[in-house]
mmCIF file of C-alpha atoms in Angstrom:
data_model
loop_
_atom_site.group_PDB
_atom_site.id
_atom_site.type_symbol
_atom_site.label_atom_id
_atom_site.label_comp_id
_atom_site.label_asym_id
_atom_site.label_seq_id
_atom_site.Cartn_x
_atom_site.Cartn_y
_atom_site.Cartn_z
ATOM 1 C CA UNK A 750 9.996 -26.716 15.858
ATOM 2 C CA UNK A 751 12.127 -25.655 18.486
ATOM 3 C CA UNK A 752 15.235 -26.862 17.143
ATOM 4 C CA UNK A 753 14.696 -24.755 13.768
ATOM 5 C CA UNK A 754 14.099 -21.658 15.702
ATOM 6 C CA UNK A 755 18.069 -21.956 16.423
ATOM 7 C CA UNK A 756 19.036 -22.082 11.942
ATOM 8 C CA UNK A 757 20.015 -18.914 10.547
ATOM 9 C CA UNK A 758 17.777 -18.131 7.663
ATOM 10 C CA UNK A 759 19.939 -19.789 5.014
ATOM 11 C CA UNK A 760 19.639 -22.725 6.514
ATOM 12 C CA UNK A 761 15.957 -22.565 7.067
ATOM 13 C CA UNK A 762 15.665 -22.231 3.304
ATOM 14 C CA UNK A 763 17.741 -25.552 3.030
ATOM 15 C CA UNK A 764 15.719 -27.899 5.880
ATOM 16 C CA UNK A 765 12.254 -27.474 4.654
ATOM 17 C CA UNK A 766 13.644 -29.221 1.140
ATOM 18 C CA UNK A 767 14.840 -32.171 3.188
ATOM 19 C CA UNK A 768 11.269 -33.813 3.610
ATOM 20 C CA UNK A 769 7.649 -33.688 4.046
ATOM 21 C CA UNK A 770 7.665 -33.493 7.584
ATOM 22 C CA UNK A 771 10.492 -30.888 8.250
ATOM 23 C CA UNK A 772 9.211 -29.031 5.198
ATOM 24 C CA UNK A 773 5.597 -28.911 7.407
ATOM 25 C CA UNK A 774 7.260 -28.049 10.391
ATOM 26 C CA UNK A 775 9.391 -25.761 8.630
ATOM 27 C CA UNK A 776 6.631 -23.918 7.157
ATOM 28 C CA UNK A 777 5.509 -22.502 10.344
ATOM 29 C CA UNK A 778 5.469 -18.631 9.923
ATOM 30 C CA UNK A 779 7.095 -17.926 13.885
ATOM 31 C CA UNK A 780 10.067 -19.685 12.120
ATOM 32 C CA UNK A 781 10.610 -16.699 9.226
ATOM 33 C CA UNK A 782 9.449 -13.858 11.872
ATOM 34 C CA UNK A 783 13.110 -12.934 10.293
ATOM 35 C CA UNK A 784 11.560 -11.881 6.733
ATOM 36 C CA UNK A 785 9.624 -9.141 7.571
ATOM 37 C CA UNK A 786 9.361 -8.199 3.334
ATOM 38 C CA UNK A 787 8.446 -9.741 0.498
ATOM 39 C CA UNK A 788 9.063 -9.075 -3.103
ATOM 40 C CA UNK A 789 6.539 -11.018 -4.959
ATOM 41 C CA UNK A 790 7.008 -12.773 -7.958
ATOM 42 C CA UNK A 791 3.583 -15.122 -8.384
ATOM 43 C CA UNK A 792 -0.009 -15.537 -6.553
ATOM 44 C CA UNK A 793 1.625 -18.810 -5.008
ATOM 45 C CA UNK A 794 4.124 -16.914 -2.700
ATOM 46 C CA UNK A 795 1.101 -15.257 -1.035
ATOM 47 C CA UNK A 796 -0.490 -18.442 -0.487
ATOM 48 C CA UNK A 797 2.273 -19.901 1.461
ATOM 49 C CA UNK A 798 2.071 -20.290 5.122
ATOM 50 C CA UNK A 799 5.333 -19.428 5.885
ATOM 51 C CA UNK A 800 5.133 -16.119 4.463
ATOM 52 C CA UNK A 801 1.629 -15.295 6.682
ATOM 53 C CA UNK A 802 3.784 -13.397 9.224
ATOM 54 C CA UNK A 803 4.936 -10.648 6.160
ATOM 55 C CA UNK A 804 3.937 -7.272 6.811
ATOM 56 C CA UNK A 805 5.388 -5.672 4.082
ATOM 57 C CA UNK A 806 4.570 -6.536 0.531
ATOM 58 C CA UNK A 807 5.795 -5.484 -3.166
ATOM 59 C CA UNK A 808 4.813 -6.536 -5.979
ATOM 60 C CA UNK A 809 7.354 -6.741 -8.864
ATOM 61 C CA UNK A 810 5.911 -4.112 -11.855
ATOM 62 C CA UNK A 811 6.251 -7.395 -14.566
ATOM 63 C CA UNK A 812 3.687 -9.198 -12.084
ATOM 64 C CA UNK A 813 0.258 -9.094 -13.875
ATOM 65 C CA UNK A 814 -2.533 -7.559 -11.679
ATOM 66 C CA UNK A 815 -5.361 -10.256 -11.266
ATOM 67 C CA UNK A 816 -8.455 -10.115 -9.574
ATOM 68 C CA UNK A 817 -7.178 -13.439 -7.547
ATOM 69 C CA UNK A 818 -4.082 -12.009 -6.757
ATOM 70 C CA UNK A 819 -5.532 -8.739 -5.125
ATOM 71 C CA UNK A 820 -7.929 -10.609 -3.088
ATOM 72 C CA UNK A 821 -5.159 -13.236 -1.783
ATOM 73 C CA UNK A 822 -3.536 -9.674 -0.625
ATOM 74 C CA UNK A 823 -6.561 -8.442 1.120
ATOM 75 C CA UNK A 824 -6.998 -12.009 3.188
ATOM 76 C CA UNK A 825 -3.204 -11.949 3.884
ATOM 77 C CA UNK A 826 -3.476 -11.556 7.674
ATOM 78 C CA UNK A 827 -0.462 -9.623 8.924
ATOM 79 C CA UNK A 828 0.273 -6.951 5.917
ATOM 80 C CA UNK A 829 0.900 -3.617 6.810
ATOM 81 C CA UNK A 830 2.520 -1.889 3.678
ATOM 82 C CA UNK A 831 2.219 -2.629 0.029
ATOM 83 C CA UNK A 832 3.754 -1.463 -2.602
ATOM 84 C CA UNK A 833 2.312 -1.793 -5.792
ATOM 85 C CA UNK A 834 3.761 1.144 -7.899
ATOM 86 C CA UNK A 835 4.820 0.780 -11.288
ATOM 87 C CA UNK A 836 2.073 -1.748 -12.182
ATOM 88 C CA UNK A 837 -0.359 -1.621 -14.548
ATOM 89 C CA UNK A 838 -4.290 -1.686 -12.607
ATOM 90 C CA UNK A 839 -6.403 0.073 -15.212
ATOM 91 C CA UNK A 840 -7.843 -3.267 -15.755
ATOM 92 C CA UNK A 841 -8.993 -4.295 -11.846
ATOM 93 C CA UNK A 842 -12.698 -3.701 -10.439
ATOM 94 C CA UNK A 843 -13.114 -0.393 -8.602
ATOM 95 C CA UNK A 844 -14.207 -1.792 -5.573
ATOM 96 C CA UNK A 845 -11.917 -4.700 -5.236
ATOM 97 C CA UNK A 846 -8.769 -1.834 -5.464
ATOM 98 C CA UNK A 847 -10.443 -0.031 -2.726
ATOM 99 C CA UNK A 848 -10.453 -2.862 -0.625
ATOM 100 C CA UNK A 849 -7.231 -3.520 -1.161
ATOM 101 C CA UNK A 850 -5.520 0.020 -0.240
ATOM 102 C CA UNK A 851 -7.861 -0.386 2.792
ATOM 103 C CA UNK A 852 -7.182 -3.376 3.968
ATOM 104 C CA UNK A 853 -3.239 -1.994 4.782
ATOM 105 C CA UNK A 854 -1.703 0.982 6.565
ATOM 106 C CA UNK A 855 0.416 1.956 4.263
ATOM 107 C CA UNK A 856 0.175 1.600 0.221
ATOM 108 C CA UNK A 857 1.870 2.906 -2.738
ATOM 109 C CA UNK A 858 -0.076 2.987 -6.298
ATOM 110 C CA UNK A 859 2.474 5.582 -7.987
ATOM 111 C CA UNK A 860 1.914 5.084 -11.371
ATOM 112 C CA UNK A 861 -0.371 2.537 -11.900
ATOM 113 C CA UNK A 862 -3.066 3.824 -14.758
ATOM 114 C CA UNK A 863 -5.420 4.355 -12.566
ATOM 115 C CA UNK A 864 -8.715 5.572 -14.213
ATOM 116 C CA UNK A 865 -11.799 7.718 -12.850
ATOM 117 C CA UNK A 866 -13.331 5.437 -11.701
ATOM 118 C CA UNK A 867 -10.311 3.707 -9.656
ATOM 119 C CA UNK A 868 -9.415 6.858 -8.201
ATOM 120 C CA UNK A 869 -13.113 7.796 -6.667
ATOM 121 C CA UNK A 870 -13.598 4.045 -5.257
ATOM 122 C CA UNK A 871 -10.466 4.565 -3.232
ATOM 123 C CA UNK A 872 -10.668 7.667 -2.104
ATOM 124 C CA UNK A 873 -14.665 7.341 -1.112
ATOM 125 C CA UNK A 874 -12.863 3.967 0.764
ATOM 126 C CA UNK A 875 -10.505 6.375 2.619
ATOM 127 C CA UNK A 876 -12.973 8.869 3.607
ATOM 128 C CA UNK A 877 -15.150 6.783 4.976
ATOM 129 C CA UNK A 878 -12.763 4.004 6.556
ATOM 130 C CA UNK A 879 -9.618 4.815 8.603
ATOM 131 C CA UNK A 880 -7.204 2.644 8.494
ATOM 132 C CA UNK A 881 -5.151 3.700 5.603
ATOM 133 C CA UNK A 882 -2.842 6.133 7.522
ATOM 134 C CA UNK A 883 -0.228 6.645 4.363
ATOM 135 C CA UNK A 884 -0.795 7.228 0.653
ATOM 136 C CA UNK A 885 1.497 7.745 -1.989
ATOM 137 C CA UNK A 886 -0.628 8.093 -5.758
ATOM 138 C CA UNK A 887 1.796 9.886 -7.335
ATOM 139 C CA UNK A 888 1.849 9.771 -11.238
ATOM 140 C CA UNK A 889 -2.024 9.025 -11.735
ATOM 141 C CA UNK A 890 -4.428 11.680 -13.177
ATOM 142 C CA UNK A 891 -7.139 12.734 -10.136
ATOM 143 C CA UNK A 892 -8.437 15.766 -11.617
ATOM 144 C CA UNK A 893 -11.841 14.016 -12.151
ATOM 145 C CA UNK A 894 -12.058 13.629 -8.176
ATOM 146 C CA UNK A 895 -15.210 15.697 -6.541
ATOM 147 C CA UNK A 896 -13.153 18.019 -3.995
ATOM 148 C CA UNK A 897 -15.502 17.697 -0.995
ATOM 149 C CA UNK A 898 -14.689 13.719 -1.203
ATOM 150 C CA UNK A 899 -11.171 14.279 -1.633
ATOM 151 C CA UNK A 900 -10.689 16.783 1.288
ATOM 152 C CA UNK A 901 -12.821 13.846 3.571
ATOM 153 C CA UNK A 902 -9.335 11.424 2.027
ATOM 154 C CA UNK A 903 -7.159 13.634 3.261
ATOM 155 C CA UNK A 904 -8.359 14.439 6.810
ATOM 156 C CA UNK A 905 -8.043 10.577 7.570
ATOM 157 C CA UNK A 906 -4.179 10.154 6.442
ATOM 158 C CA UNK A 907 -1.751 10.773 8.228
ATOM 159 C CA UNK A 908 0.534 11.103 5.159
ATOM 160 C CA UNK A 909 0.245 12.099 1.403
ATOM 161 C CA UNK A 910 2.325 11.869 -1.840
ATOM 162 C CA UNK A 911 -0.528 13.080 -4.338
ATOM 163 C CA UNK A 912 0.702 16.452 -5.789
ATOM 164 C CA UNK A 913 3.058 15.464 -8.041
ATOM 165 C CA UNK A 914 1.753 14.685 -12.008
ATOM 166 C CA UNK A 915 -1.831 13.832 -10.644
ATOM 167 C CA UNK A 916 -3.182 17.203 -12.763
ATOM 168 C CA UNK A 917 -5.215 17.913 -9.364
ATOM 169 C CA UNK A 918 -7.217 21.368 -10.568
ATOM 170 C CA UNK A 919 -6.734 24.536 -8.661
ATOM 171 C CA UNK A 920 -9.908 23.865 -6.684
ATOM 172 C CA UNK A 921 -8.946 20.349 -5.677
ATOM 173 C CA UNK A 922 -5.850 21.962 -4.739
ATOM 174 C CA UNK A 923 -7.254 24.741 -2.164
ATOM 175 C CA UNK A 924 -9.747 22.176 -0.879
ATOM 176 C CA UNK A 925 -6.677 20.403 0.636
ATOM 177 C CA UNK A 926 -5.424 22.953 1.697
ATOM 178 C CA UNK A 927 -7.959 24.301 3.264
ATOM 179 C CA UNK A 928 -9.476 20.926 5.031
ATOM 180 C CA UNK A 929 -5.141 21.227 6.417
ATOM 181 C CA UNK A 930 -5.737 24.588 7.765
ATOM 182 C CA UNK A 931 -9.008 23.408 9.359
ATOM 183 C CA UNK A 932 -7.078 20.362 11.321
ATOM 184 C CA UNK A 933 -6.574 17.188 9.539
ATOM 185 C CA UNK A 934 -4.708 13.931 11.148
ATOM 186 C CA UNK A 935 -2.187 14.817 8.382
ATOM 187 C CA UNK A 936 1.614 14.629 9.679
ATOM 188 C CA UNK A 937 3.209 15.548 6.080
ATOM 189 C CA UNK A 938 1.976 16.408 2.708
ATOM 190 C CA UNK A 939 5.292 15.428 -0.151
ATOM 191 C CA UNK A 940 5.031 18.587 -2.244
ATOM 192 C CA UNK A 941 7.688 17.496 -5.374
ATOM 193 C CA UNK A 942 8.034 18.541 -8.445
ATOM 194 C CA UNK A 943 5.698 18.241 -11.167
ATOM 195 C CA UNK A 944 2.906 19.848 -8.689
ATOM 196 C CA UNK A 945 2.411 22.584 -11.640
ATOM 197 C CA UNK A 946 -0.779 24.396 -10.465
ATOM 198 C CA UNK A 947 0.433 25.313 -7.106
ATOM 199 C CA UNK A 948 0.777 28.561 -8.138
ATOM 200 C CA UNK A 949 -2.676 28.779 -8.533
ATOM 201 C CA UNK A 950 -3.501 28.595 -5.239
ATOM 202 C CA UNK A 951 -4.050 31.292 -2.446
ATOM 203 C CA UNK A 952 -0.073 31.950 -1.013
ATOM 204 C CA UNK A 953 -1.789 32.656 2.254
ATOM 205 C CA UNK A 954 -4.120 29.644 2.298
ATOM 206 C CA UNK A 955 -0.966 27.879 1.320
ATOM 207 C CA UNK A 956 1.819 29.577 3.742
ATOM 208 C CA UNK A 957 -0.965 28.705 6.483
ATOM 209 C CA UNK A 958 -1.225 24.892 5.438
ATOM 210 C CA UNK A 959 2.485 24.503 4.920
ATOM 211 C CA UNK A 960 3.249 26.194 8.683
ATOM 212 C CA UNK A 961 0.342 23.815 9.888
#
């Protein structure tokens, strides 16, 4: 094992098809501490042990969404960030979603058909667990969200892409902006556009959160 910590990566790649027994040594994930992404392309690639060192994840948008793949995602030990956008998870349990955006620090579900239902589980997961620090949900209606629950989301992160084509109402809008105002962990709200209804909301209330 020693010896293969000195082979550049391409070479890596090439010893662990030699044989069974270089291909077990091989697979050791202190020897790939190099690939610190992971564009995946099956369930299998999660699986593997030399990929157990990842901490960042995507998931190409072609890739179905299966109840098996999510939960290989939420045992995967060293994840950090996951990227998910572009696929389709109107289709996955509530609960298991929530799990997985809480079971990383970082996620990104922009424009994934997310419905009602999807929306609430993760956001009641946020409010109540901490260790999602940065959201982006961009592209997913959330206008069906109770706006107590969502302000509780957004005083845990520490950063938010969610106003842009989520159809968030004018009331969901102020009660982020006024949980900001009151002190949230928040670092940076991404205000882009297709964030309509912002001018529906209280320029002080929103001068103040902005100057936050």
């Amino acid at each position: 094992e020693r010896i293969f910590l000195w082979l550049s990566p391409r070479d890596m790649k090439t010893v662990v098809l030699v044989c069974r027994r270089w291909m077990q040594v091989g697979e050791t994930p202190g020897l790939w501490s190099w690939l610190s992404s992971l564009t995946v392309n099956n369930i299998e690639m999660l699986t593997c042990r030399r990929f157990k060192a990842v901490s960042q994840l995507r998931v190409k948008r072609k890739l179905t969404m299966t109840k098996d793949l999510l939960e290989s995602i939420v045992r995967h030990p060293a994840l950090k960030i996951l990227n998910i956008a572009g696929t389709n998870l109107s289709a996955i349990d509530p609960d298991i979603l929530a799990r997985v955006v809480n079971s990383v620090e970082t996620v990104d579900v922009t424009g994934t058909s997310l419905t009602a239902a999807q929306a609430n589980a993760i956001f009641t997961a946020i409010s109540e667990d901490n260790k999602l620090k940065n959201l982006k949900i961009r592209n997913n209606d959330l206008s069906a969200l109770n706006t107590g629950m969502l302000a509780r989301a957004v005083y845990c992160l520490e950063y938010a892409e969610m106003l842009s084509s989520t159809r968030l109402t004018a009331e969901q809008l102020s009660e982020i902006f006024t949980a900001i105002c009151k002190g949230t962990k928040i670092r940076k709200m991404q205000i882009a556009n297709g964030c309509s209804n912002l001018n529906l909301v209280s320029p002080d209330l929103l001068a103040k959160a902005v100057n936050k």
